[in-house]
Amino acid sequence: MFSCRFPATRHSLLAAAVALATLAPATLSLAQSTKACSSGMLYLSFDTGSQSQAEYIAQTLRRHHIKATFFMANEKTVNGDYTLDPAWAPFWKSLVADGHAFGTHTFDHVYAKRDLADGKIEVKPQFGANGGKLLAWTPQQYCDELNRVDQRFQTLTGSHIDRFWRTPGGHLTPHTLAAGEACGYKHVAWAEAGFSGDELPSDKWPNQMLLERMLKNLKDGDIVMAHLGIWSRKDPWAPAVLEPLIGGLEKKGFCFATLRDHPAYNGNLKGPVAETKAGKVHKAS
């Protein structure tokens, strides 16, 4: 029971002010999460890469109270290590704590080249022991490659990834699509307007052009794809584009969510996947 018998003292007023100040960020976040999304919902997604912009992107999303989806492969970084090495555990843990979603991008960033007549898939890993080699994989081997990301992520963070996957380079074949579905993953591409262009040469595709194109063309339901850093782009995309892109889209009345809330990917697409085997078809809603 609260009592109103005693007048507030200067000390109690100060304590109340401190308490309100402590609650302010949470109140702001709640206000933003319940605001009207007059133009609809967008879904930011980021693939791993050189990681040169990883911390900047995380901080920008945090500042705007935005949740995104991250597709992870064990790629070489500007630090000379790899994205799923133990040194990156604090980074991934911080993203888990922020409430982001996570998917697999194949562990060794494996490009699917073509389907083979015997039901196998010709693939070319970019990293790992077989980096640069052409291999013929069974659907189960491809499934195991998808699951390696979940296994490593659980080791680093104590959390499983979501049941999303994205093929490197967008190279999707009927066999890889079937293998992913059979071992419990749903493939996620991106909208044409959602292609950030961060891997294009910056002399031909300057950041301002990419920014203006996305602000003009993005529409309700679009999935946006960018990277946590691209080796080849001389003028990095994220520092120049991400902040004005988010600000501009918010002014237009867009809100943001993870793929967990996307109509095509929500439902039974959460939880452990490492024990799922190809051949057991998982029917996701």
Coordinates of C-alpha atoms in Angstrom, one line a residue:
M1 CA 0.0 0.0 0.0
F2 CA 1.2 3.5 -0.8
S3 CA 0.8 6.3 1.7
C4 CA 0.2 10.0 0.8
R5 CA 0.3 11.3 4.3
F6 CA 3.8 12.9 4.1
P7 CA 4.8 15.7 1.7
A8 CA 7.6 15.0 -0.7
T9 CA 11.0 16.1 0.4
R10 CA 13.8 17.4 -1.9
H11 CA 15.6 14.1 -1.5
S12 CA 12.5 12.1 -2.6
L13 CA 11.9 14.3 -5.6
L14 CA 15.6 13.9 -6.7
A15 CA 15.2 10.1 -6.3
A16 CA 12.1 10.2 -8.4
A17 CA 13.8 12.3 -11.1
V18 CA 16.7 9.8 -11.3
A19 CA 14.3 6.9 -11.6
L20 CA 12.4 8.6 -14.4
A21 CA 15.7 9.3 -16.2
T22 CA 16.6 5.7 -15.9
L23 CA 13.3 4.6 -17.5
A24 CA 13.5 7.1 -20.3
P25 CA 15.3 4.9 -22.8
A26 CA 12.9 2.1 -22.3
T27 CA 10.0 4.4 -22.6
L28 CA 11.4 5.8 -25.9
S29 CA 11.9 2.3 -27.2
L30 CA 8.3 1.4 -26.4
A31 CA 7.0 4.5 -28.0
Q32 CA 8.9 3.7 -31.2
S33 CA 7.8 0.1 -31.2
T34 CA 4.1 1.1 -31.0
K35 CA 4.2 4.0 -33.5
A36 CA 2.0 3.8 -36.5
C37 CA 3.8 2.4 -39.6
S38 CA 1.9 4.3 -42.2
S39 CA 4.1 3.1 -45.1
G40 CA 4.5 -0.5 -43.9
M41 CA 7.2 -2.8 -42.7
L42 CA 10.8 -3.4 -44.0
Y43 CA 13.2 -6.1 -43.1
L44 CA 16.9 -5.3 -42.9
S45 CA 19.3 -8.2 -43.4
F46 CA 23.1 -8.3 -43.4
D47 CA 25.4 -11.0 -44.7
T48 CA 28.9 -11.5 -43.2
G49 CA 31.8 -10.2 -45.1
S50 CA 35.1 -8.5 -44.2
Q51 CA 33.4 -7.2 -41.0
S52 CA 35.0 -3.8 -41.5
Q53 CA 31.6 -2.1 -40.9
A54 CA 30.2 -4.7 -38.4
E55 CA 30.5 -2.6 -35.2
Y56 CA 29.2 0.6 -36.9
I57 CA 26.2 -1.3 -38.3
A58 CA 25.4 -2.8 -34.8
Q59 CA 25.7 0.6 -33.1
T60 CA 23.5 2.3 -35.7
L61 CA 20.8 -0.3 -35.4
R62 CA 21.0 0.0 -31.6
R63 CA 20.7 3.7 -31.7
H64 CA 17.5 3.5 -33.8
H65 CA 16.1 0.6 -31.8
I66 CA 15.9 -1.5 -35.0
K67 CA 16.1 -5.3 -35.1
A68 CA 17.6 -6.9 -38.2
T69 CA 18.5 -10.4 -39.5
F70 CA 22.1 -11.6 -39.9
F71 CA 23.2 -14.4 -42.2
M72 CA 26.5 -15.8 -41.2
A73 CA 29.4 -17.6 -42.9
N74 CA 32.9 -18.1 -41.5
E75 CA 34.5 -15.5 -43.7
K76 CA 37.9 -13.9 -43.5
T77 CA 37.8 -10.5 -41.8
V78 CA 39.9 -7.3 -41.8
N79 CA 41.4 -8.5 -38.5
G80 CA 43.0 -11.5 -40.2
D81 CA 40.7 -13.9 -38.4
Y82 CA 37.3 -15.4 -39.4
T83 CA 33.7 -14.2 -38.6
L84 CA 32.9 -17.2 -36.5
D85 CA 36.2 -17.4 -34.6
P86 CA 36.0 -17.2 -30.8
A87 CA 37.3 -13.6 -31.0
W88 CA 33.9 -12.6 -32.5
A89 CA 31.9 -14.2 -29.7
P90 CA 31.4 -10.9 -27.8
F91 CA 30.1 -9.2 -31.0
W92 CA 27.6 -12.0 -31.8
K93 CA 26.5 -12.2 -28.1
S94 CA 25.8 -8.5 -28.1
L95 CA 23.5 -8.9 -31.2
V96 CA 21.7 -11.8 -29.5
A97 CA 21.1 -9.5 -26.5
D98 CA 19.8 -6.8 -28.8
G99 CA 17.1 -9.1 -30.1
H100 CA 18.3 -9.7 -33.7
A101 CA 17.5 -12.8 -35.7
F102 CA 20.2 -15.0 -37.3
G103 CA 20.4 -17.4 -40.3
T104 CA 23.0 -19.6 -42.0
H105 CA 24.9 -18.4 -45.1
T106 CA 26.8 -21.8 -45.3
F107 CA 29.8 -22.2 -43.0
D108 CA 32.6 -21.9 -45.6
H109 CA 30.6 -19.5 -47.9
V110 CA 29.9 -22.3 -50.4
Y111 CA 28.9 -21.3 -53.9
A112 CA 26.4 -23.6 -55.5
K113 CA 27.5 -24.0 -59.1
R114 CA 25.0 -26.5 -60.7
D115 CA 22.9 -29.5 -60.1
L116 CA 24.3 -32.9 -61.2
A117 CA 22.4 -35.7 -62.9
D118 CA 23.0 -38.1 -60.0
G119 CA 21.2 -35.9 -57.5
K120 CA 24.3 -34.3 -56.2
I121 CA 25.3 -30.6 -56.2
E122 CA 28.5 -29.1 -57.6
V123 CA 29.7 -26.6 -55.1
K124 CA 32.8 -24.4 -54.6
P125 CA 33.6 -23.3 -51.0
Q126 CA 35.3 -20.0 -50.7
F127 CA 37.0 -20.7 -47.4
G128 CA 38.0 -23.7 -45.2
A129 CA 40.0 -26.8 -46.1
N130 CA 38.4 -27.1 -49.5
G131 CA 38.5 -23.4 -50.4
G132 CA 38.6 -22.9 -54.2
K133 CA 37.9 -26.6 -55.0
L134 CA 35.0 -27.9 -57.0
L135 CA 33.2 -30.6 -55.1
A136 CA 30.2 -32.9 -55.6
W137 CA 28.0 -32.9 -52.5
T138 CA 25.0 -35.0 -51.6
P139 CA 21.9 -33.1 -50.2
Q140 CA 22.9 -34.4 -46.8
Q141 CA 26.4 -32.9 -47.1
Y142 CA 24.8 -29.6 -48.1
C143 CA 22.5 -29.8 -45.1
D144 CA 25.5 -30.5 -42.8
E145 CA 27.1 -27.4 -44.1
L146 CA 24.1 -25.3 -43.3
N147 CA 24.0 -26.8 -39.8
R148 CA 27.7 -26.1 -39.1
V149 CA 26.8 -22.4 -38.7
D150 CA 24.2 -23.2 -36.0
Q151 CA 26.6 -25.5 -34.2
R152 CA 29.3 -22.9 -34.1
F153 CA 26.9 -20.1 -33.2
Q154 CA 25.6 -22.1 -30.3
T155 CA 29.2 -22.6 -29.1
L156 CA 29.9 -18.9 -29.3
T157 CA 26.7 -17.5 -27.9
G158 CA 24.7 -20.3 -26.2
S159 CA 21.9 -19.6 -28.7
H160 CA 20.6 -21.4 -31.8
I161 CA 20.1 -19.6 -35.1
D162 CA 16.7 -19.3 -36.7
R163 CA 15.7 -21.6 -39.5
F164 CA 16.6 -19.2 -42.3
W165 CA 19.3 -19.6 -44.9
R166 CA 20.7 -17.6 -47.8
T167 CA 22.9 -19.0 -50.5
P168 CA 26.1 -17.1 -51.2
G169 CA 26.0 -15.0 -54.3
G170 CA 22.3 -15.7 -54.6
H171 CA 23.2 -18.9 -56.5
L172 CA 20.2 -21.1 -55.8
T173 CA 19.5 -24.4 -57.6
P174 CA 16.6 -26.8 -57.3
H175 CA 18.8 -29.3 -55.4
T176 CA 20.1 -26.8 -52.9
L177 CA 16.6 -25.4 -52.3
A178 CA 15.3 -28.9 -51.7
A179 CA 18.2 -29.7 -49.4
G180 CA 17.7 -26.6 -47.3
E181 CA 14.0 -27.3 -47.0
A182 CA 14.6 -31.0 -46.2
C183 CA 16.8 -30.1 -43.2
G184 CA 14.5 -27.5 -41.8
Y185 CA 15.5 -24.2 -43.4
K186 CA 13.6 -21.7 -45.5
H187 CA 15.6 -19.8 -48.1
V188 CA 15.6 -16.0 -47.9
A189 CA 16.4 -13.8 -50.9
W190 CA 15.9 -10.0 -51.1
A191 CA 13.7 -7.6 -53.0
E192 CA 15.0 -6.0 -56.2
A193 CA 14.7 -2.6 -54.5
G194 CA 16.3 -4.0 -51.4
F195 CA 19.7 -4.8 -53.1
S196 CA 21.9 -2.3 -51.3
G197 CA 24.6 -2.4 -54.0
D198 CA 27.3 -2.4 -51.4
E199 CA 29.4 -4.9 -53.4
L200 CA 29.3 -2.8 -56.6
P201 CA 32.3 -0.6 -57.6
S202 CA 31.9 2.7 -55.9
D203 CA 33.2 4.7 -58.9
K204 CA 30.2 3.6 -61.0
W205 CA 27.8 3.2 -58.2
P206 CA 28.5 6.0 -55.7
N207 CA 26.8 5.9 -52.3
Q208 CA 24.5 8.8 -52.9
M209 CA 23.1 7.1 -55.9
L210 CA 22.5 3.9 -54.0
L211 CA 20.9 5.8 -51.2
E212 CA 18.5 7.7 -53.4
R213 CA 17.5 4.6 -55.3
M214 CA 16.6 2.7 -52.1
L215 CA 14.7 5.7 -50.6
K216 CA 12.7 6.0 -53.8
N217 CA 11.9 2.3 -54.5
L218 CA 11.5 0.4 -51.2
K219 CA 8.0 -0.6 -50.4
D220 CA 6.0 -2.4 -47.7
G221 CA 7.3 -6.0 -47.2
D222 CA 10.7 -5.6 -48.9
I223 CA 13.7 -7.4 -47.6
V224 CA 16.9 -5.3 -47.7
M225 CA 20.3 -7.0 -48.1
A226 CA 23.7 -5.5 -47.3
H227 CA 27.0 -6.8 -45.9
L228 CA 29.0 -6.3 -42.7
G229 CA 31.9 -5.1 -45.0
I230 CA 33.0 -5.6 -48.6
W231 CA 36.7 -6.0 -49.5
S232 CA 36.4 -4.7 -53.0
R233 CA 34.4 -1.5 -52.5
K234 CA 36.7 1.5 -52.1
D235 CA 34.1 3.9 -50.6
P236 CA 32.4 1.8 -47.9
W237 CA 28.6 1.7 -48.1
A238 CA 27.5 1.6 -44.5
P239 CA 29.0 4.8 -43.0
A240 CA 27.7 6.9 -45.8
V241 CA 24.3 5.3 -46.4
L242 CA 22.9 3.4 -43.4
E243 CA 22.1 6.3 -41.1
P244 CA 20.5 8.5 -43.8
L245 CA 18.7 5.5 -45.2
I246 CA 17.1 4.5 -41.9
G247 CA 16.3 8.2 -41.1
G248 CA 14.8 8.8 -44.5
L249 CA 12.7 5.6 -44.4
E250 CA 11.5 6.4 -40.9
K251 CA 10.4 9.8 -42.1
K252 CA 8.4 8.2 -44.8
G253 CA 6.6 6.1 -42.2
F254 CA 8.4 2.7 -42.5
C255 CA 9.0 0.5 -39.5
F256 CA 11.5 -2.4 -39.3
A257 CA 11.4 -6.0 -38.0
T258 CA 13.4 -9.2 -38.2
L259 CA 12.4 -12.0 -40.6
R260 CA 10.8 -13.7 -37.6
D261 CA 7.9 -11.4 -38.2
H262 CA 7.8 -11.6 -42.0
P263 CA 4.6 -13.2 -43.3
A264 CA 6.6 -15.6 -45.4
Y265 CA 9.0 -16.7 -42.8
N266 CA 7.3 -16.5 -39.4
G267 CA 5.7 -19.5 -37.6
N268 CA 7.6 -22.6 -36.9
L269 CA 11.0 -21.3 -37.9
K270 CA 12.7 -20.9 -34.6
G271 CA 14.8 -23.1 -32.3
P272 CA 17.5 -25.8 -32.8
V273 CA 18.2 -27.1 -36.2
A274 CA 21.5 -28.9 -35.7
E275 CA 19.9 -32.3 -35.2
T276 CA 17.6 -32.1 -38.2
K277 CA 18.6 -34.3 -41.1
A278 CA 18.0 -34.1 -44.8
G279 CA 15.4 -36.5 -46.0
K280 CA 13.1 -35.5 -43.1
V281 CA 11.0 -32.8 -44.7
H282 CA 10.1 -30.0 -42.3
K283 CA 6.9 -28.4 -43.3
A284 CA 7.2 -24.8 -42.1
S285 CA 4.2 -22.6 -41.9

